[in-house]
Coordinates of C-alpha atoms and ligand atoms in Angstrom, one line a residue:
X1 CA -1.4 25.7 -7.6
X2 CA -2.3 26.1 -4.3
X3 CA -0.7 24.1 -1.1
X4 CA -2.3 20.7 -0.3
X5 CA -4.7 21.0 3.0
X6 CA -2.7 20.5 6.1
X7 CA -2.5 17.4 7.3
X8 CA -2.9 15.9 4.0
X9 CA -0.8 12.0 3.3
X10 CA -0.9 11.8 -0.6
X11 CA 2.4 10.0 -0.8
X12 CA 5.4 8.6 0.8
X13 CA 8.0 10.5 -2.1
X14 CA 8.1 13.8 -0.1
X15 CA 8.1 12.7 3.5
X16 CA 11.2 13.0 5.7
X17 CA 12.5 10.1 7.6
X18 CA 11.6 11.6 10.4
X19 CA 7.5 11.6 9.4
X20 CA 7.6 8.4 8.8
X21 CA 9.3 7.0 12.0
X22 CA 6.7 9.1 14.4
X23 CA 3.6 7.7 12.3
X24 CA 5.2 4.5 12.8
X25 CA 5.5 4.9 16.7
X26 CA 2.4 6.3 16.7
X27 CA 0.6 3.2 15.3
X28 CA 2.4 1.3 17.9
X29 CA 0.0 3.1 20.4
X30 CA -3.2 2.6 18.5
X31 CA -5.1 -0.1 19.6
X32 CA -8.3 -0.9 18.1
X33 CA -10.0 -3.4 20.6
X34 CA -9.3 -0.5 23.2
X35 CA -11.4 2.4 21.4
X36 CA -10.6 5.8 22.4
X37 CA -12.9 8.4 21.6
X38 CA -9.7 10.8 19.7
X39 CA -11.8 11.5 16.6
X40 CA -15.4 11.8 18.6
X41 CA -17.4 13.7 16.0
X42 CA -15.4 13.7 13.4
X43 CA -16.8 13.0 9.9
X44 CA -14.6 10.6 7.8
X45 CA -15.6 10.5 4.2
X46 CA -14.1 7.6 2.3
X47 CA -14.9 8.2 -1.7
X48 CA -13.8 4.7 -3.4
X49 CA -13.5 5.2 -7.3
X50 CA -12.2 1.7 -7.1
X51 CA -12.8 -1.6 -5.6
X52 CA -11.4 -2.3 -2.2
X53 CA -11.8 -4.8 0.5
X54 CA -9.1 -4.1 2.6
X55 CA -8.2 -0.7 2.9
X56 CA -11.4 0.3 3.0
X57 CA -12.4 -1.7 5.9
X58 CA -9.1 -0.4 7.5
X59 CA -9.9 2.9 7.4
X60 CA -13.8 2.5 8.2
X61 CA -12.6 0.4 11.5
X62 CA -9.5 2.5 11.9
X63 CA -12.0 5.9 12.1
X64 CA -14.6 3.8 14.2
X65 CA -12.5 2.6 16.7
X66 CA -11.3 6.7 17.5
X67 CA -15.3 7.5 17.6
X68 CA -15.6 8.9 14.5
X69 CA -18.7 8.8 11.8
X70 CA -18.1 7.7 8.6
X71 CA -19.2 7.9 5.1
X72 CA -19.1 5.4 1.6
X73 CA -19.5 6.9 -1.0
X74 CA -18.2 4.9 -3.9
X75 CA -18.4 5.8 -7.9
X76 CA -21.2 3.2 -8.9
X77 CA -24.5 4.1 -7.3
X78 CA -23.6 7.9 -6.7
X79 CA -23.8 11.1 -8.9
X80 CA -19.8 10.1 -10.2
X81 CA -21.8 7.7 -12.2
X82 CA -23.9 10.9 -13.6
X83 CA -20.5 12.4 -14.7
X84 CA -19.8 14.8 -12.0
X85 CA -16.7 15.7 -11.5
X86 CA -14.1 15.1 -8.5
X87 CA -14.0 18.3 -7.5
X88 CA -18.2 18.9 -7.3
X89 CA -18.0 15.5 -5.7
X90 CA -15.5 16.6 -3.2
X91 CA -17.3 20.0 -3.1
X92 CA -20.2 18.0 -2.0
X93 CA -19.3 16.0 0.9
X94 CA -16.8 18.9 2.3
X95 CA -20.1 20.7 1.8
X96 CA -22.1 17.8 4.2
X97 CA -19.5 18.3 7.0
X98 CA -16.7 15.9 6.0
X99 CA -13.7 16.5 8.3
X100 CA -11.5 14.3 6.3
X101 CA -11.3 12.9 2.7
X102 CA -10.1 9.1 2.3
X103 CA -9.5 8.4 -1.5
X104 CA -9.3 5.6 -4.1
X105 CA -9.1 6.4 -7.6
X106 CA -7.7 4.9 -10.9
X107 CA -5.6 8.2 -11.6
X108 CA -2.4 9.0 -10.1
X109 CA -2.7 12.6 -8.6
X110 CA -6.6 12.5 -8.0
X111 CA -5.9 13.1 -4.3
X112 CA -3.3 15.9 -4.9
X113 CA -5.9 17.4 -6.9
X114 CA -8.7 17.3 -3.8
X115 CA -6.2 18.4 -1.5
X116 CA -5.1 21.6 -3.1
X117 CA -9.1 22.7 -3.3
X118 CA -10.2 21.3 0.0
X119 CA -9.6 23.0 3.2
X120 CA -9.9 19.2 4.9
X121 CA -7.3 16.7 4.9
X122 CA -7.1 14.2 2.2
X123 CA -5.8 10.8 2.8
X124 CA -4.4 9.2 -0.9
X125 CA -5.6 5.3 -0.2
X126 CA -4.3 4.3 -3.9
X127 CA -4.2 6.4 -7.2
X128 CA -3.4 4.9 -10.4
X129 CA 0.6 3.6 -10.7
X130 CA 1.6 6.6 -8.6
X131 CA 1.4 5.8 -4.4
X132 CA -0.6 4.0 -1.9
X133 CA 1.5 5.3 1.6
X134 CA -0.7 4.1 3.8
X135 CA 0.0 0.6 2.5
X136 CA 3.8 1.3 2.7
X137 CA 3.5 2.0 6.3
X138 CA 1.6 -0.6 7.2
X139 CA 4.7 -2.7 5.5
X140 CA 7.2 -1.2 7.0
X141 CA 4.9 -1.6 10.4
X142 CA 5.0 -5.4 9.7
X143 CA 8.4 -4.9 8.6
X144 CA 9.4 -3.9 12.2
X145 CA 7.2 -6.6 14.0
X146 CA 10.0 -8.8 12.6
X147 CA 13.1 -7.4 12.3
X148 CA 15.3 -5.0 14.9
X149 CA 15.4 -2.0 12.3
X150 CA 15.0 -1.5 8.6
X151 CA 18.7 -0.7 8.0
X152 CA 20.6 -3.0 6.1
X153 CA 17.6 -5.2 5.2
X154 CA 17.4 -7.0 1.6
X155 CA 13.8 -7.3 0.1
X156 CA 12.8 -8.5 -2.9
X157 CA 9.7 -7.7 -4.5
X158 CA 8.6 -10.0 -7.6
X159 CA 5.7 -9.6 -9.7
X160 CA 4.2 -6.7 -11.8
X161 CA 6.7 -4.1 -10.4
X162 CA 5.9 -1.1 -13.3
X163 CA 2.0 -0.9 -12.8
X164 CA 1.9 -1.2 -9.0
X165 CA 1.9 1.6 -6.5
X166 CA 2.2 -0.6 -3.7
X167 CA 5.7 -1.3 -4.7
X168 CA 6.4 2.7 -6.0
X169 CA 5.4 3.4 -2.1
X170 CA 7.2 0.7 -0.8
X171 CA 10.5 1.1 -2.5
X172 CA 10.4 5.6 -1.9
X173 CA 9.8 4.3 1.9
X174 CA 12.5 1.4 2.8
X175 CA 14.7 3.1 0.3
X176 CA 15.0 6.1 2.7
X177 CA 15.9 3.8 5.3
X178 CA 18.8 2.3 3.1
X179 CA 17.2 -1.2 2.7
X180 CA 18.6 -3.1 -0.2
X181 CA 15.6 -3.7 -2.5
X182 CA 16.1 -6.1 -5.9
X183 CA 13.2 -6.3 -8.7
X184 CA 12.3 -9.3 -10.7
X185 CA 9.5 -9.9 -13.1
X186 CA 9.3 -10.2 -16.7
X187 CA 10.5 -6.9 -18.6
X188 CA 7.1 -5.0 -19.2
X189 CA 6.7 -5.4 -15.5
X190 CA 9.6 -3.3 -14.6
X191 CA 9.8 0.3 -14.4
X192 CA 12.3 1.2 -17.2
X193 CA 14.2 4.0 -14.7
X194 CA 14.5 1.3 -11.6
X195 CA 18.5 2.3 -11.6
X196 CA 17.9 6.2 -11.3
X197 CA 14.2 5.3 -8.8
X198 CA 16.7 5.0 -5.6
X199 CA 20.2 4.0 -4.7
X200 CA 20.6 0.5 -3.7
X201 CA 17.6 -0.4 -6.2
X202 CA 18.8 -3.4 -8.3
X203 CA 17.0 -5.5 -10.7
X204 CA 17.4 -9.4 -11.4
X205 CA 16.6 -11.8 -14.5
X206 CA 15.6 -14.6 -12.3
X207 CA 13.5 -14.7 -9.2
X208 CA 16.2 -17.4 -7.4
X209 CA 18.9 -14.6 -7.8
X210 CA 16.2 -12.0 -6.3
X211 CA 15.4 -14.2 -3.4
X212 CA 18.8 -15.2 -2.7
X213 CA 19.9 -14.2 0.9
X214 CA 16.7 -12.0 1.5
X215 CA 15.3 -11.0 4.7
X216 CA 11.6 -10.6 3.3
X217 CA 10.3 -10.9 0.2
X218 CA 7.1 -9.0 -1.2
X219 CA 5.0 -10.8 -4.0
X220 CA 2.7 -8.5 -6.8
X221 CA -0.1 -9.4 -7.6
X222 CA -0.8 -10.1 -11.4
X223 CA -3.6 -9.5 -13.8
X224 CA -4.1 -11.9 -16.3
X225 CA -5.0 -8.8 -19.1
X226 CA -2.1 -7.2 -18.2
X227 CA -0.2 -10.7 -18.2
X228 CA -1.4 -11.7 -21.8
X229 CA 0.3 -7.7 -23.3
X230 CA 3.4 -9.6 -22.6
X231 CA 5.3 -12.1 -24.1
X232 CA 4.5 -15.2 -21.2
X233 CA 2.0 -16.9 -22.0
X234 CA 0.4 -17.5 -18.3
X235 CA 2.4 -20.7 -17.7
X236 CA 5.7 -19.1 -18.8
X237 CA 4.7 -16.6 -16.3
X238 CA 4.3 -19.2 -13.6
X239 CA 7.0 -21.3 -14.5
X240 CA 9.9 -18.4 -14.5
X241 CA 8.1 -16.3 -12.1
X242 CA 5.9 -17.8 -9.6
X243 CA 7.6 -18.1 -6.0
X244 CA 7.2 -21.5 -4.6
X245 CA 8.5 -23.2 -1.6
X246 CA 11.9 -24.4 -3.0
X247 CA 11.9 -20.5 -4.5
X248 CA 11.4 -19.2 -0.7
X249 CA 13.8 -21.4 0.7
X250 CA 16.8 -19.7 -1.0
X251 CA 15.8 -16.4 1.3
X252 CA 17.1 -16.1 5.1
X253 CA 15.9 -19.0 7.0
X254 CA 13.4 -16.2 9.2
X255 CA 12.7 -13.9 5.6
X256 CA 8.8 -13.3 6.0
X257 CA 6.7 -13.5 3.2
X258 CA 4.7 -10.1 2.0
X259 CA 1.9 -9.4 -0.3
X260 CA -0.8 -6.8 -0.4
X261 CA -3.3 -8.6 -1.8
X262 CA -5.7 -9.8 -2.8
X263 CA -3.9 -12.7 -4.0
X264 CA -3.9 -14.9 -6.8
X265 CA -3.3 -18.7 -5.0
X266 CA -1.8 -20.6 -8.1
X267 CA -0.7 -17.6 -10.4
X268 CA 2.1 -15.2 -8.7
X269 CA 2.5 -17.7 -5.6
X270 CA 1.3 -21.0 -4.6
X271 CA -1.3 -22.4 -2.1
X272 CA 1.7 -23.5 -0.2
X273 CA 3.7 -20.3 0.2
X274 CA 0.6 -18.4 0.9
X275 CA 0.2 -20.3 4.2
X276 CA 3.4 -21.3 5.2
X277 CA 5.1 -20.2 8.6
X278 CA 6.6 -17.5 6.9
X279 CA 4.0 -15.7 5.5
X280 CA 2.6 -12.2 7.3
X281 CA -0.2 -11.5 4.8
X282 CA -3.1 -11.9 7.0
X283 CA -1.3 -10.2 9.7
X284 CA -0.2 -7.4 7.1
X285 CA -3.9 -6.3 6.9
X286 CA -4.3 -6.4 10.7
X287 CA -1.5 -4.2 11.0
X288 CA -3.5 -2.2 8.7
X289 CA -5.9 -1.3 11.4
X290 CA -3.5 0.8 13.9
X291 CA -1.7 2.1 11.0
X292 CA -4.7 3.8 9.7
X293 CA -5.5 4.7 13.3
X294 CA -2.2 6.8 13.4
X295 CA -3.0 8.5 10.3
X296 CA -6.3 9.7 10.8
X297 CA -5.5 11.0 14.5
X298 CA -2.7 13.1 13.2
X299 CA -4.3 14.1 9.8
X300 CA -7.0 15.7 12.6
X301 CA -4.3 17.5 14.6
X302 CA -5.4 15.2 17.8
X303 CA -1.9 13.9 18.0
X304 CA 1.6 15.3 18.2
Ligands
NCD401 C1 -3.4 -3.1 -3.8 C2 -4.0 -1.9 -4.5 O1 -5.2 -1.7 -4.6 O2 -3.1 -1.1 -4.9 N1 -4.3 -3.6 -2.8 C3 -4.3 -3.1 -1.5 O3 -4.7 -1.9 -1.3 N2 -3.9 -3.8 -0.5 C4 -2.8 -4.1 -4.6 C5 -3.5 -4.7 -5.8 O4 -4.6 -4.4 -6.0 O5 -2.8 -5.4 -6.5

């Protein structure tokens, strides 16, 4: 197979340490309320195979703020719903001037596949179970707003661990920064391999031994048709699962509270938690903004 296009981010497995801190001190320089004009002219396609509310106003603001155009294009209402392929699609809009591809889509290496046809840069926003970096970094962004460095940290992420590729991204990133990561949720919502994912990867039966003691503490979101292939019947679920405030309470006194969303007030947390002081969810997708910034400048070579 051929080489992905240069400047390509389609996961956070195979990036050094060292990528990830200078996209991460990039981002610290990106602000979007002060626009400047780094991508002028630049054509940013964004091809969503999937819904999105967030990271795809991210990116669109993201490429705005830096002067570039950009393009929607999602599956329903385009030629994907015809049965074209990816690659005529991609064909397509490389072929109507895009200088980067954005891309959701529902199977893991979708964006790999783009990238080692396209001569553009392809930007993985989600595929499938398999990665979503560009949420990682904007977690370990918020991460930082936070706390000193990422060493030594203790997270625990609860919910549906195995299907989410916000957590798959999450733990390959703070895991190369030797954060201390422990897993709860009920077993079909674990990866079977968690021991051999990453060192310092633990998992625990309850969510109070998960929380115990931890700095922040990342919540999944469920889906009530993946919930009801399980064993819990939806209250179970909440009752053994769900983090509440007295749950929350066990972490440090200053953990903050994470969660991609969208969230499910009532199901995987409650009204409560989602609000409280601790909580950096809205501020999360803000963060999302320079993050995205970063990325796109660098996947265009307009930054070191
Ligand atoms: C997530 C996704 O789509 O992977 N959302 C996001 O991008 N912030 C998480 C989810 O849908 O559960």
């Amino acid at each position: 197979m051929n080489k992905a296009a240069r400047g390509s981010l389609l996961g956070i497995e195979h990036l050094e340490a060292k990528e990830i801190l200078s996209l991460l001190t990039l981002a610290r320089r990106m602000n979007p309320l002060k626009p400047r004009p780094l991508l002028r002219n630049k054509r940013v396609l964004l091809l969503f195979y999937e819904p999105s509310t967030r990271t795809r106003a991210s990116f669109e603001i993201a490429a705005k703020s830096m002067g570039a155009m950009t393009t929607l294009v999602l599956s329903s209402g385009s030629s994907i719903e015809k049965g074209e392929s990816l690659l005529d699609t991609a064909y397509t809009l490389r072929a109507v001037g895009a200088d980067v591809m954005v891309i959701r889509h529902p199977n893991a290496g979708a964006p790999l596949l783009m990238a080692t046809h396209l001569d553009v840069p392809v930007i993985n926003a989600g595929d499938g179970m398999h990665e979503h970096p560009t949420q990682a970094l904007l977690d370990a962004y918020t991460i930082l707003r936070h706390k000193k460095t990422l060493t030594g940290l203790q997270m625990a992420i609860v919910g549906d661990i195995y299907h989410s590729r916000v957590a798959r991204s999450a733990i390959h990133l703070l895991s190369k920064f030797g954060v201390r990561i422990t897993l709860c949720g009920p077993p079909e919502f674990l990866p079977d391999v968690a021991t051999s994912l990453a060192p310092g990867l633990h998992i625990t039966r309850t969510v109070e031994e998960a929380v115990r003691g931890a700095d922040a503490v990342m919540v999944l979101r469920v889906q009530k048709e993946r919930l009801a292939g399980t064993k819990l019947r939806l209250q179970d679920y909440i009752s053994r699962y769900q983090l509440t405030m007295a749950r929350l309470k066990l972490a440090k006194r200053d953990a903050i509270l994470m969660h991609p969303g969208p969230i499910i007030r009532g199901l995987e947390l409650t009204w409560e938690v989602a609000d409280c002081p601790q909580s950096v969810i809205v501020e999360e997708v803000h963060n999302g903004v320079p993050v995205r910034m970063a990325i796109l400048a660098k996947a265009l070579g307009k930054v070191n």
